[in-house]
């Protein structure tokens, strides 16, 4: 979900990004403008995500969001959490990615966002 006047298109299947998750391709956001992206993350794994888990930028600029902590005492298997990321649109087309982390350990796939 994008809050603001952005257009979002599917950037393709996960195999296009080597098994990583695509968050899509965003267009129509003027460079330098702020916008909010809401992600609904569901733990579809076999173990709970630990307390202190975060989305951490692992590629690119993060569009102004280097990371965001997940709220709560961990995320149980099957549970969904909402994360709102405050982003700044790049001046030129760009790609960035975040991964679910616990401390310095990556515990989920990279989630890739393109801005055209």
PDB file of C-alpha atoms in Angstrom:
ATOM      1  CA  UNK A   1       0.000   0.000   0.000  1.00  0.00           C
ATOM      2  CA  UNK A   2       1.320   3.425  -0.919  1.00  0.00           C
ATOM      3  CA  UNK A   3      -0.011   6.583   0.687  1.00  0.00           C
ATOM      4  CA  UNK A   4       0.073   9.406  -1.857  1.00  0.00           C
ATOM      5  CA  UNK A   5      -0.251   9.742  -5.618  1.00  0.00           C
ATOM      6  CA  UNK A   6       2.042   6.964  -6.801  1.00  0.00           C
ATOM      7  CA  UNK A   7       1.475   4.284  -9.384  1.00  0.00           C
ATOM      8  CA  UNK A   8       2.667   0.778  -8.598  1.00  0.00           C
ATOM      9  CA  UNK A   9       3.212  -2.058 -11.010  1.00  0.00           C
ATOM     10  CA  UNK A  10       4.365  -5.583 -10.305  1.00  0.00           C
ATOM     11  CA  UNK A  11       8.079  -5.814 -11.067  1.00  0.00           C
ATOM     12  CA  UNK A  12       7.836  -9.511 -11.840  1.00  0.00           C
ATOM     13  CA  UNK A  13       8.111 -12.815 -10.118  1.00  0.00           C
ATOM     14  CA  UNK A  14      10.652 -13.531  -7.417  1.00  0.00           C
ATOM     15  CA  UNK A  15      12.810 -15.536  -9.838  1.00  0.00           C
ATOM     16  CA  UNK A  16      13.604 -12.280 -11.705  1.00  0.00           C
ATOM     17  CA  UNK A  17      15.474 -11.208  -8.574  1.00  0.00           C
ATOM     18  CA  UNK A  18      17.195 -14.524  -7.845  1.00  0.00           C
ATOM     19  CA  UNK A  19      14.553 -15.717  -5.380  1.00  0.00           C
ATOM     20  CA  UNK A  20      14.266 -12.391  -3.536  1.00  0.00           C
ATOM     21  CA  UNK A  21      10.875 -10.728  -3.104  1.00  0.00           C
ATOM     22  CA  UNK A  22       9.808  -7.881  -5.385  1.00  0.00           C
ATOM     23  CA  UNK A  23       7.877  -5.026  -3.790  1.00  0.00           C
ATOM     24  CA  UNK A  24       7.110  -3.692  -7.277  1.00  0.00           C
ATOM     25  CA  UNK A  25       8.042  -0.695  -9.368  1.00  0.00           C
ATOM     26  CA  UNK A  26       6.813   2.760  -8.311  1.00  0.00           C
ATOM     27  CA  UNK A  27       6.394   5.699 -10.671  1.00  0.00           C
ATOM     28  CA  UNK A  28       4.787   9.117 -10.481  1.00  0.00           C
ATOM     29  CA  UNK A  29       6.550  10.256  -7.299  1.00  0.00           C
ATOM     30  CA  UNK A  30       8.584  13.428  -7.934  1.00  0.00           C
ATOM     31  CA  UNK A  31      12.260  13.173  -6.968  1.00  0.00           C
ATOM     32  CA  UNK A  32      12.946  14.455  -3.468  1.00  0.00           C
ATOM     33  CA  UNK A  33       9.340  14.120  -2.303  1.00  0.00           C
ATOM     34  CA  UNK A  34       8.403  12.136   0.801  1.00  0.00           C
ATOM     35  CA  UNK A  35       5.959   9.247   0.701  1.00  0.00           C
ATOM     36  CA  UNK A  36       4.880   6.358   2.895  1.00  0.00           C
ATOM     37  CA  UNK A  37       4.871   2.676   1.989  1.00  0.00           C
ATOM     38  CA  UNK A  38       2.970   0.232   4.183  1.00  0.00           C
ATOM     39  CA  UNK A  39       4.059  -3.400   4.143  1.00  0.00           C
ATOM     40  CA  UNK A  40       2.104  -6.291   5.610  1.00  0.00           C
ATOM     41  CA  UNK A  41       4.644  -8.948   6.565  1.00  0.00           C
ATOM     42  CA  UNK A  42       3.443 -12.456   7.361  1.00  0.00           C
ATOM     43  CA  UNK A  43       5.681 -14.971   9.080  1.00  0.00           C
ATOM     44  CA  UNK A  44       5.114 -18.016   6.856  1.00  0.00           C
ATOM     45  CA  UNK A  45       8.187 -19.796   8.162  1.00  0.00           C
ATOM     46  CA  UNK A  46       8.520 -22.547  10.740  1.00  0.00           C
ATOM     47  CA  UNK A  47       9.935 -20.421  13.594  1.00  0.00           C
ATOM     48  CA  UNK A  48       8.909 -17.186  15.307  1.00  0.00           C
ATOM     49  CA  UNK A  49      10.772 -13.998  14.382  1.00  0.00           C
ATOM     50  CA  UNK A  50      12.591 -12.872  17.529  1.00  0.00           C
ATOM     51  CA  UNK A  51      11.903  -9.714  19.504  1.00  0.00           C
ATOM     52  CA  UNK A  52      14.110  -6.985  18.087  1.00  0.00           C
ATOM     53  CA  UNK A  53      13.689  -8.141  14.479  1.00  0.00           C
ATOM     54  CA  UNK A  54      13.926  -5.313  11.956  1.00  0.00           C
ATOM     55  CA  UNK A  55      13.776  -4.483   8.269  1.00  0.00           C
ATOM     56  CA  UNK A  56      17.299  -3.320   7.414  1.00  0.00           C
ATOM     57  CA  UNK A  57      18.498  -1.750   4.172  1.00  0.00           C
ATOM     58  CA  UNK A  58      20.860  -4.225   2.519  1.00  0.00           C
ATOM     59  CA  UNK A  59      21.226  -2.640  -0.938  1.00  0.00           C
ATOM     60  CA  UNK A  60      21.071   0.916  -2.243  1.00  0.00           C
ATOM     61  CA  UNK A  61      20.081   4.046  -0.380  1.00  0.00           C
ATOM     62  CA  UNK A  62      16.953   2.705   1.322  1.00  0.00           C
ATOM     63  CA  UNK A  63      15.258   5.840  -0.047  1.00  0.00           C
ATOM     64  CA  UNK A  64      15.903   7.496   3.306  1.00  0.00           C
ATOM     65  CA  UNK A  65      14.879   4.490   5.418  1.00  0.00           C
ATOM     66  CA  UNK A  66      17.944   2.593   6.583  1.00  0.00           C
ATOM     67  CA  UNK A  67      15.866   0.346   8.791  1.00  0.00           C
ATOM     68  CA  UNK A  68      12.793   0.036  10.921  1.00  0.00           C
ATOM     69  CA  UNK A  69      12.207  -2.110  13.992  1.00  0.00           C
ATOM     70  CA  UNK A  70       9.248  -4.473  14.058  1.00  0.00           C
ATOM     71  CA  UNK A  71       6.977  -3.703  16.990  1.00  0.00           C
ATOM     72  CA  UNK A  72       6.264  -6.316  19.632  1.00  0.00           C
ATOM     73  CA  UNK A  73       7.757  -9.284  21.390  1.00  0.00           C
ATOM     74  CA  UNK A  74       8.474 -11.185  18.204  1.00  0.00           C
ATOM     75  CA  UNK A  75       6.243 -12.399  15.387  1.00  0.00           C
ATOM     76  CA  UNK A  76       4.760 -15.863  15.728  1.00  0.00           C
ATOM     77  CA  UNK A  77       4.356 -18.283  12.803  1.00  0.00           C
ATOM     78  CA  UNK A  78       1.248 -17.265  10.844  1.00  0.00           C
ATOM     79  CA  UNK A  79       1.134 -13.773  12.394  1.00  0.00           C
ATOM     80  CA  UNK A  80       1.062 -10.636  10.204  1.00  0.00           C
ATOM     81  CA  UNK A  81       2.565  -7.281  11.182  1.00  0.00           C
ATOM     82  CA  UNK A  82       2.161  -3.885   9.520  1.00  0.00           C
ATOM     83  CA  UNK A  83       5.199  -1.681   8.905  1.00  0.00           C
ATOM     84  CA  UNK A  84       4.998   1.894   7.607  1.00  0.00           C
ATOM     85  CA  UNK A  85       8.178   3.129   5.961  1.00  0.00           C
ATOM     86  CA  UNK A  86       8.711   6.855   5.409  1.00  0.00           C
ATOM     87  CA  UNK A  87      10.644   7.153   2.143  1.00  0.00           C
ATOM     88  CA  UNK A  88      12.096   9.903  -0.041  1.00  0.00           C
ATOM     89  CA  UNK A  89      11.873   9.416  -3.801  1.00  0.00           C
ATOM     90  CA  UNK A  90      15.241   9.411  -5.580  1.00  0.00           C
ATOM     91  CA  UNK A  91      16.075  12.063  -8.202  1.00  0.00           C
ATOM     92  CA  UNK A  92      16.885   9.349 -10.782  1.00  0.00           C
ATOM     93  CA  UNK A  93      15.517   5.813 -11.286  1.00  0.00           C
ATOM     94  CA  UNK A  94      16.895   3.615  -8.553  1.00  0.00           C
ATOM     95  CA  UNK A  95      16.590   0.260  -6.813  1.00  0.00           C
ATOM     96  CA  UNK A  96      16.939  -0.512  -3.131  1.00  0.00           C
ATOM     97  CA  UNK A  97      16.287  -3.504  -0.885  1.00  0.00           C
ATOM     98  CA  UNK A  98      15.621  -4.356   2.735  1.00  0.00           C
ATOM     99  CA  UNK A  99      15.973  -7.695   4.524  1.00  0.00           C
ATOM    100  CA  UNK A 100      14.434  -9.003   7.712  1.00  0.00           C
ATOM    101  CA  UNK A 101      17.228  -9.130  10.286  1.00  0.00           C
ATOM    102  CA  UNK A 102      17.864 -10.050  13.891  1.00  0.00           C
ATOM    103  CA  UNK A 103      20.993  -8.248  15.050  1.00  0.00           C
ATOM    104  CA  UNK A 104      23.581  -8.808  12.315  1.00  0.00           C
ATOM    105  CA  UNK A 105      21.876 -11.980  11.004  1.00  0.00           C
ATOM    106  CA  UNK A 106      19.611 -11.983   7.969  1.00  0.00           C
ATOM    107  CA  UNK A 107      16.505 -14.076   8.737  1.00  0.00           C
ATOM    108  CA  UNK A 108      14.489 -13.460   5.566  1.00  0.00           C
ATOM    109  CA  UNK A 109      14.822 -12.746   1.847  1.00  0.00           C
ATOM    110  CA  UNK A 110      15.725  -9.350   0.425  1.00  0.00           C
ATOM    111  CA  UNK A 111      12.665  -7.270  -0.504  1.00  0.00           C
ATOM    112  CA  UNK A 112      13.431  -5.147  -3.550  1.00  0.00           C
ATOM    113  CA  UNK A 113      11.743  -1.873  -4.549  1.00  0.00           C
ATOM    114  CA  UNK A 114      12.314  -0.022  -7.800  1.00  0.00           C
ATOM    115  CA  UNK A 115      11.456   3.649  -8.336  1.00  0.00           C
ATOM    116  CA  UNK A 116      11.216   4.753 -11.975  1.00  0.00           C
TER     117      UNK A 116
END
